[in-house]
Coordinates of C-alpha atoms in Angstrom, one line a residue:
M22 CA -41.4 47.0 20.0
L23 CA -40.6 43.6 21.4
P24 CA -42.6 40.5 20.2
V25 CA -45.0 38.3 22.2
L26 CA -43.1 36.4 24.9
A27 CA -40.2 38.7 24.9
P28 CA -37.7 37.6 27.7
V29 CA -38.7 38.5 31.2
I30 CA -36.7 39.8 34.1
L31 CA -37.1 38.0 37.4
V32 CA -37.7 39.5 40.8
A33 CA -36.4 38.7 44.2
S34 CA -38.4 39.8 47.2
A35 CA -37.8 39.7 50.9
P36 CA -39.9 37.8 53.4
A37 CA -42.2 40.0 55.6
T38 CA -39.7 40.2 58.4
I39 CA -36.4 40.9 56.6
P40 CA -35.4 44.5 55.7
D41 CA -34.0 45.7 52.4
C42 CA -30.2 45.4 52.4
T43 CA -28.7 42.8 50.1
P44 CA -30.2 42.7 46.6
G45 CA -29.0 39.5 44.9
A46 CA -27.3 38.0 47.9
T47 CA -26.4 34.4 47.4
D48 CA -24.1 33.8 50.3
G49 CA -26.7 32.3 52.6
T50 CA -26.9 35.2 55.0
T51 CA -30.2 36.1 56.6
C52 CA -30.4 39.5 54.9
A53 CA -32.6 38.9 51.9
P54 CA -33.0 40.7 48.5
P55 CA -36.3 42.5 48.1
T56 CA -35.3 43.4 44.5
V57 CA -38.0 43.7 41.8
E58 CA -37.0 43.8 38.2
P59 CA -40.0 44.1 35.9
A60 CA -40.7 42.0 32.9
P61 CA -39.9 43.2 29.4
P62 CA -42.5 44.4 26.9
V63 CA -45.0 42.0 25.3
E64 CA -46.4 43.1 21.9
P65 CA -50.1 43.3 21.5
A66 CA -51.6 40.1 20.2
P67 CA -52.1 40.1 16.4
A68 CA -55.8 39.5 17.2
T69 CA -56.3 43.1 18.1
R70 CA -55.4 44.4 14.7
S71 CA -58.3 45.7 12.7
D72 CA -56.9 44.1 9.5
A73 CA -56.7 40.6 11.1
P74 CA -57.5 37.7 8.8
T75 CA -61.1 36.5 8.5
K76 CA -60.2 32.9 9.1
A77 CA -60.2 31.9 12.7
K78 CA -56.8 31.1 14.1
L79 CA -55.5 29.9 17.5
N80 CA -51.7 30.1 18.3
I81 CA -50.2 28.5 21.3
G82 CA -46.6 29.4 22.4
A83 CA -44.0 29.3 25.1
A84 CA -40.7 30.8 26.0
L85 CA -37.8 29.5 28.1
R86 CA -35.2 32.0 29.2
G87 CA -32.0 32.4 31.3
R88 CA -30.1 35.4 32.4
Y89 CA -26.6 36.7 33.3
D90 CA -26.2 39.6 35.8
L91 CA -23.1 41.6 36.6
R92 CA -23.8 43.9 39.6
F93 CA -21.1 46.5 40.2
N94 CA -22.7 48.0 43.4
D95 CA -23.9 44.9 45.3
V96 CA -23.2 44.2 49.0
D97 CA -22.6 41.0 50.9
G98 CA -24.4 39.7 54.0
A99 CA -22.2 41.9 56.2
G100 CA -23.1 45.0 54.2
Q101 CA -19.6 45.2 52.5
R102 CA -19.6 46.5 49.0
R103 CA -18.8 43.9 46.3
T104 CA -19.2 43.2 42.6
S105 CA -21.3 40.1 42.0
N106 CA -22.1 38.0 39.0
H107 CA -24.8 35.4 38.5
L108 CA -25.9 33.0 35.7
S109 CA -29.3 31.6 36.4
F110 CA -32.7 30.5 35.1
D111 CA -35.1 33.3 34.3
T112 CA -38.6 32.2 33.5
L113 CA -41.1 30.0 31.6
A114 CA -44.0 31.8 29.9
L115 CA -47.0 30.3 28.2
T116 CA -49.3 32.2 25.8
A117 CA -52.4 31.7 23.7
D118 CA -53.7 34.1 21.0
Y119 CA -57.1 33.8 19.1
D120 CA -58.3 35.8 16.2
S121 CA -61.3 35.6 13.8
A122 CA -63.4 37.9 11.7
K123 CA -65.5 39.1 14.7
F124 CA -63.7 38.1 17.9
F125 CA -60.2 38.0 19.4
G126 CA -58.5 37.1 22.6
A127 CA -55.2 36.5 24.3
A128 CA -53.7 35.2 27.6
Q129 CA -50.3 34.8 29.1
Y130 CA -49.2 33.1 32.3
R131 CA -45.7 33.1 33.8
F132 CA -43.7 30.9 36.2
Y133 CA -40.8 32.1 38.3
G134 CA -38.5 30.6 41.0
A135 CA -35.4 28.4 41.2
S136 CA -33.1 31.4 40.4
F137 CA -30.6 33.4 42.4
L138 CA -33.2 36.2 42.6
Y139 CA -35.7 33.9 44.3
G140 CA -33.3 32.4 46.8
K141 CA -33.8 30.7 50.1
N142 CA -32.2 33.7 51.9
G143 CA -35.2 35.7 50.6
G144 CA -37.7 33.3 52.2
Y145 CA -38.2 31.1 49.1
E146 CA -37.8 27.3 48.9
G147 CA -36.2 27.6 45.5
Y148 CA -38.3 25.5 43.1
P149 CA -39.7 26.5 39.7
G150 CA -43.2 27.9 39.8
E151 CA -42.9 29.0 43.4
V152 CA -43.9 32.5 42.2
Q153 CA -46.4 32.7 39.3
F154 CA -49.1 35.0 38.0
L155 CA -51.4 35.8 35.2
M156 CA -50.0 38.5 33.0
Y157 CA -53.1 39.2 30.9
A158 CA -56.3 37.4 29.8
Y159 CA -58.8 39.2 27.7
A160 CA -61.4 38.7 25.0
G161 CA -62.8 41.2 22.5
A162 CA -65.2 41.9 19.7
K163 CA -64.6 43.8 16.4
L164 CA -67.5 46.2 16.0
S165 CA -66.2 47.4 12.7
K166 CA -62.9 47.7 10.8
E167 CA -61.9 50.6 13.0
D168 CA -63.7 49.9 16.3
S169 CA -63.3 47.2 19.0
V170 CA -64.2 46.4 22.6
T171 CA -62.0 44.4 24.9
V172 CA -62.9 42.8 28.3
G173 CA -60.6 41.2 30.9
V174 CA -57.2 41.7 32.4
Q175 CA -55.5 43.8 29.7
P176 CA -53.1 46.7 29.2
V177 CA -54.5 50.0 30.3
P178 CA -54.7 52.7 27.6
F179 CA -52.2 55.2 29.1
D180 CA -50.0 56.4 26.2
D181 CA -48.4 53.5 24.3
R182 CA -48.1 50.2 26.2
Y183 CA -44.3 50.5 26.1
W184 CA -42.5 53.8 26.2
G185 CA -39.0 52.5 25.2
S186 CA -37.1 49.5 24.1
S187 CA -35.6 48.4 27.4
I188 CA -36.3 44.9 28.7
L189 CA -36.8 46.5 32.1
D190 CA -39.2 49.1 30.7
D191 CA -38.1 52.4 32.3
L192 CA -38.8 54.3 35.5
G193 CA -42.4 54.8 34.3
F194 CA -42.8 51.1 35.2
V195 CA -41.3 51.6 38.6
Y196 CA -44.0 54.2 39.3
G197 CA -46.9 52.2 37.9
M198 CA -47.5 54.3 34.8
E199 CA -46.0 52.1 32.0
E200 CA -47.2 48.7 30.9
V201 CA -49.9 48.2 33.5
Y202 CA -52.4 45.4 33.3
N203 CA -55.8 45.8 35.1
L204 CA -59.2 44.2 35.0
G205 CA -61.8 46.2 33.0
I206 CA -63.4 47.0 29.7
K207 CA -61.9 49.2 26.9
Y208 CA -63.1 50.7 23.7
K209 CA -60.7 51.5 20.9
R210 CA -61.0 53.2 17.6
Q211 CA -58.0 53.0 15.2
T212 CA -57.7 54.7 11.8
S213 CA -54.6 55.4 9.7
N214 CA -54.0 58.7 11.5
L215 CA -56.0 58.6 14.7
R216 CA -56.2 56.3 17.7
A217 CA -58.6 56.9 20.5
E218 CA -59.0 54.6 23.6
L219 CA -61.1 54.8 26.7
G220 CA -61.4 52.2 29.5
F221 CA -63.0 51.6 32.8
F222 CA -61.1 49.4 35.2
P223 CA -62.8 48.5 38.6
G224 CA -59.6 47.1 40.0
S225 CA -56.1 45.8 39.5
G226 CA -55.1 42.5 38.0
P227 CA -55.2 39.6 40.5
A228 CA -52.3 38.6 42.7
V229 CA -51.8 34.9 42.3
M230 CA -49.0 32.9 44.0
G231 CA -46.0 34.0 46.0
I232 CA -44.9 34.9 49.5
S233 CA -45.8 38.6 49.5
R234 CA -49.0 40.0 50.9
D235 CA -50.4 41.6 47.8
A236 CA -47.7 41.8 45.1
A237 CA -47.7 38.4 43.2
R238 CA -48.6 40.1 39.9
Y239 CA -46.9 41.3 36.8
S240 CA -47.4 45.1 36.6
T241 CA -46.7 47.7 39.3
N242 CA -50.0 48.4 41.1
I243 CA -50.9 50.3 44.3
A244 CA -50.9 47.5 46.9
R245 CA -51.0 46.6 50.6
A246 CA -47.4 46.8 52.0
D247 CA -45.4 43.9 53.4
S248 CA -44.2 44.3 56.9
Y249 CA -40.6 44.9 55.8
V250 CA -41.6 48.3 54.2
P251 CA -41.1 51.2 56.6
N252 CA -44.1 53.6 56.6
G253 CA -45.8 51.1 54.2
S254 CA -49.4 51.9 53.3
Q255 CA -52.5 49.7 52.9
N256 CA -54.2 50.9 49.8
D257 CA -56.1 49.6 46.8
E258 CA -56.8 51.5 43.5
R259 CA -60.4 51.4 42.2
K260 CA -62.8 52.9 39.7
M261 CA -60.1 53.8 37.1
V262 CA -61.0 55.8 34.1
I263 CA -58.1 55.8 31.6
G264 CA -57.8 56.9 28.0
N265 CA -55.6 58.4 25.3
V266 CA -55.8 60.1 21.9
Q267 CA -53.0 59.7 19.5
Y268 CA -52.7 61.6 16.2
A269 CA -50.2 61.1 13.4
L270 CA -48.7 64.5 12.6
V271 CA -46.6 62.8 9.9
N272 CA -47.5 59.5 8.4
Q273 CA -45.2 58.7 5.5
P274 CA -43.8 55.3 4.5
N275 CA -40.3 56.2 5.7
T276 CA -41.1 58.9 8.4
T277 CA -43.7 59.1 11.2
L278 CA -44.4 61.5 14.0
K279 CA -47.2 60.8 16.5
A280 CA -48.5 63.0 19.3
T281 CA -50.3 61.3 22.3
A282 CA -52.2 62.8 25.2
S283 CA -53.3 60.5 28.0
A284 CA -55.3 60.8 31.3
W285 CA -55.8 58.5 34.3
V286 CA -58.3 59.3 37.1
S287 CA -59.1 56.8 39.9
S288 CA -60.0 56.5 43.6
I289 CA -57.5 55.2 46.2
Y290 CA -59.1 53.2 49.1
N291 CA -57.2 53.0 52.4
F292 CA -57.8 49.9 54.4
D293 CA -56.7 51.5 57.7
T294 CA -58.8 54.7 57.6
G295 CA -61.6 53.5 55.4
K296 CA -61.3 56.7 53.4
E297 CA -61.1 57.2 49.6
G298 CA -58.4 59.3 48.2
S299 CA -57.6 60.0 44.5
K300 CA -55.1 59.6 41.7
H301 CA -54.7 62.0 38.8
L302 CA -52.1 61.1 36.1
F303 CA -51.6 63.0 32.8
A304 CA -49.0 62.5 30.1
F305 CA -48.0 63.9 26.7
S306 CA -45.6 62.3 24.3
L307 CA -44.1 62.5 20.8
T308 CA -43.0 59.3 19.1
G309 CA -41.2 59.3 15.7
S310 CA -39.3 57.3 13.3
H311 CA -37.2 58.0 10.2
G312 CA -35.7 55.1 8.3
P313 CA -33.8 52.9 10.8
W314 CA -34.0 55.6 13.5
S315 CA -36.7 55.9 16.2
A316 CA -37.2 58.3 19.1
K317 CA -39.6 59.1 21.9
A318 CA -40.0 62.0 24.3
L319 CA -42.6 61.9 27.2
V320 CA -43.6 64.0 30.2
A321 CA -46.1 62.8 32.8
R322 CA -47.5 64.4 35.9
Q323 CA -48.6 62.3 38.9
D324 CA -50.7 63.4 41.9
I325 CA -51.9 60.8 44.4
D326 CA -53.8 61.5 47.6
P327 CA -53.7 58.2 49.5
R328 CA -55.6 59.3 52.6
N329 CA -53.1 57.3 54.7
P330 CA -53.4 57.4 58.5
G331 CA -49.8 58.7 58.6
R332 CA -47.7 60.1 55.8
N333 CA -49.4 61.1 52.5
D334 CA -46.3 62.0 50.6
I335 CA -45.6 58.3 49.9
I336 CA -47.6 55.3 48.9
T337 CA -46.8 51.6 48.6
V338 CA -46.9 49.7 45.3
G339 CA -46.1 46.1 44.5
G340 CA -45.3 43.7 41.7
F341 CA -43.3 40.6 41.0
D342 CA -43.9 39.4 44.6
A343 CA -42.4 42.4 46.4
S344 CA -43.6 45.8 47.6
Y345 CA -41.9 49.2 48.0
N346 CA -42.7 52.9 48.4
I347 CA -42.9 55.6 45.7
A348 CA -43.4 59.3 46.0
A349 CA -47.1 60.3 45.7
K350 CA -46.5 63.5 43.7
G351 CA -44.0 64.3 41.0
T352 CA -43.2 64.9 37.4
Y353 CA -41.6 62.3 35.1
A354 CA -39.6 63.0 32.0
F355 CA -38.3 60.4 29.6
G356 CA -36.5 60.2 26.3
E357 CA -35.1 57.5 24.0
I358 CA -33.3 57.2 20.7
G359 CA -32.8 53.9 18.9
R360 CA -31.5 52.5 15.6
T361 CA -31.7 49.2 13.8
I362 CA -28.5 48.1 12.2
N363 CA -28.1 46.2 8.9
T364 CA -25.9 43.3 9.9
G365 CA -25.6 41.9 6.4
T366 CA -24.8 38.2 6.4
L367 CA -24.6 37.9 10.1
P368 CA -27.3 35.6 11.6
F369 CA -28.8 38.2 13.9
D370 CA -30.7 41.5 13.4
V371 CA -29.7 44.2 15.9
L372 CA -31.5 47.1 17.5
V373 CA -29.4 49.5 19.7
Y374 CA -30.9 52.2 21.9
A375 CA -30.2 54.7 24.7
N376 CA -32.7 56.2 27.0
Y377 CA -32.9 58.4 30.1
G378 CA -35.7 58.9 32.6
R379 CA -36.0 61.1 35.7
F380 CA -38.8 61.3 38.3
M381 CA -38.8 64.8 39.9
K382 CA -40.4 64.6 43.3
D383 CA -42.5 67.4 44.9
A384 CA -41.9 66.6 48.5
A385 CA -39.2 68.7 50.2
G386 CA -36.0 66.7 50.9
F387 CA -36.9 63.8 48.5
K388 CA -34.1 62.9 46.1
D389 CA -35.1 62.5 42.4
S390 CA -34.8 59.0 40.8
E391 CA -32.9 58.7 37.6
R392 CA -31.9 55.9 35.2
F393 CA -29.7 55.8 32.0
D394 CA -29.9 52.7 29.9
L395 CA -27.7 51.6 26.9
G396 CA -28.9 48.4 25.3
A397 CA -29.1 46.1 22.3
V398 CA -31.6 43.5 21.2
W399 CA -30.2 40.6 19.1
T400 CA -32.8 38.6 17.1
A401 CA -32.1 35.5 15.0
K402 CA -33.0 36.0 11.4
D403 CA -34.1 32.4 11.2
K404 CA -37.8 32.7 12.4
G405 CA -36.7 34.9 15.4
R406 CA -36.8 31.9 17.8
I407 CA -33.6 33.0 19.6
K408 CA -33.3 36.4 21.2
V409 CA -30.6 38.0 23.3
Y410 CA -31.1 41.2 25.2
S411 CA -28.1 43.1 26.7
E412 CA -28.3 46.3 28.8
F413 CA -25.9 48.5 30.7
L414 CA -27.8 50.4 33.4
V415 CA -26.8 53.4 35.5
G416 CA -29.2 54.6 38.1
R417 CA -29.5 56.9 41.1
N418 CA -32.2 56.3 43.7
D419 CA -33.4 53.6 41.3
P420 CA -35.0 50.6 43.0
Y421 CA -33.7 48.3 40.3
V422 CA -30.0 49.4 40.2
G423 CA -27.6 48.9 43.1
A424 CA -28.0 47.7 46.6
G425 CA -30.0 49.5 49.2
Q426 CA -32.3 51.4 46.9
F427 CA -35.3 49.1 46.6
I428 CA -37.7 50.0 49.4
S429 CA -37.3 53.8 49.5
G430 CA -35.3 54.7 46.4
A431 CA -38.5 55.7 44.4
A432 CA -39.9 57.5 47.5
E433 CA -37.5 59.6 49.7
G434 CA -34.6 58.3 47.8
G435 CA -31.7 56.0 48.6
D436 CA -28.0 57.1 49.1
N437 CA -28.2 59.5 46.1
K438 CA -25.2 57.8 44.5
W439 CA -24.9 56.6 40.9
K440 CA -24.8 52.8 40.6
A441 CA -24.3 50.5 37.7
A442 CA -25.2 47.0 36.5
F443 CA -25.0 44.9 33.3
M444 CA -27.5 42.2 32.4
M445 CA -28.1 39.8 29.6
I446 CA -31.3 37.8 28.9
F447 CA -31.3 35.0 26.4
G448 CA -34.3 33.0 25.4
Y449 CA -35.8 30.5 23.0
Y450 CA -39.4 30.9 21.7
F451 CA -41.4 27.8 20.8

């Protein structure tokens, strides 16, 4: 797991009239980059732990980050293939955590802009804070040592909040399954071997500030499409009932194995037809560790009936100030293995990992989306204030890897070719 204020990945989106063609373009052409790269994991606030200290405590923090990108399958303004590299500002994040014997709360707000991903060729003016949003803001009460209730914009209880170690999360984030923050109320019971969570979420987290129609938010949510999205839908997810049960099959000091079953049922309102469709999402996972090793395997089934006036095999989602289409029905499989490395006298601790995810689409002719990720997290041993995240990504029909995949890669598919990229995020935590 990554700590609070783990470095975030920026997003570049296209203005409403510009099609998807040149992710990361910086050459001043009129073809803008509607590329979304989701933020990395943020660990649950210490306030939510049942063994939190009885003395009230408020922590205020911030993080300032930059990034380096090497894109092997980019294109220029004329559509010619090229390899591009960029060194740029990433983001500023502010956070607050509160904990006491009976109550807890946390909030985080993020500022984007002034980077190559939010460039003028994408419709932005290019100043810090041009895109910003609330990531989460919630308050809760501890009903007992094992039980709590939380209200506000918070992570939905679908499996674990983070499924892997990647700073981009995995393809589960692309499809709006992993690390989603919505507005609602959640009950949680946590014992040494059992976790049970159940929440009701009337709607998604709020969209705040950006140039998109409905996507200036952190997590991937069903949204109203921008005009550059072909066959874009105008939907909103409502009345979400989401929960999970996790049981520790093995719970030893050096070895753990946990099984988790999750369910997500909601209604999907279409603004064009005025009709309500539905969403059914189910998942099962095994998560384990042994000494320095960790692993996870997950399978999830998604069925969405959007009740669109046209096509019902795709639906538009949005986040990080851009929207794109995903397949409405399919099965997702994900696996990861990781290991912490003893670096001895070196000033950094290191976690290395490899994961693979594939979304297998039901619709005839749709091309599956895949991603392989090999990465490492470097954390300064001196208070952990400096962190460096490095990842080598290989994707096919993956909106976040390679040019020309963003708008339809997760839906019908892109060009069905493997594409590669390397990125490094470096940050200082106050």
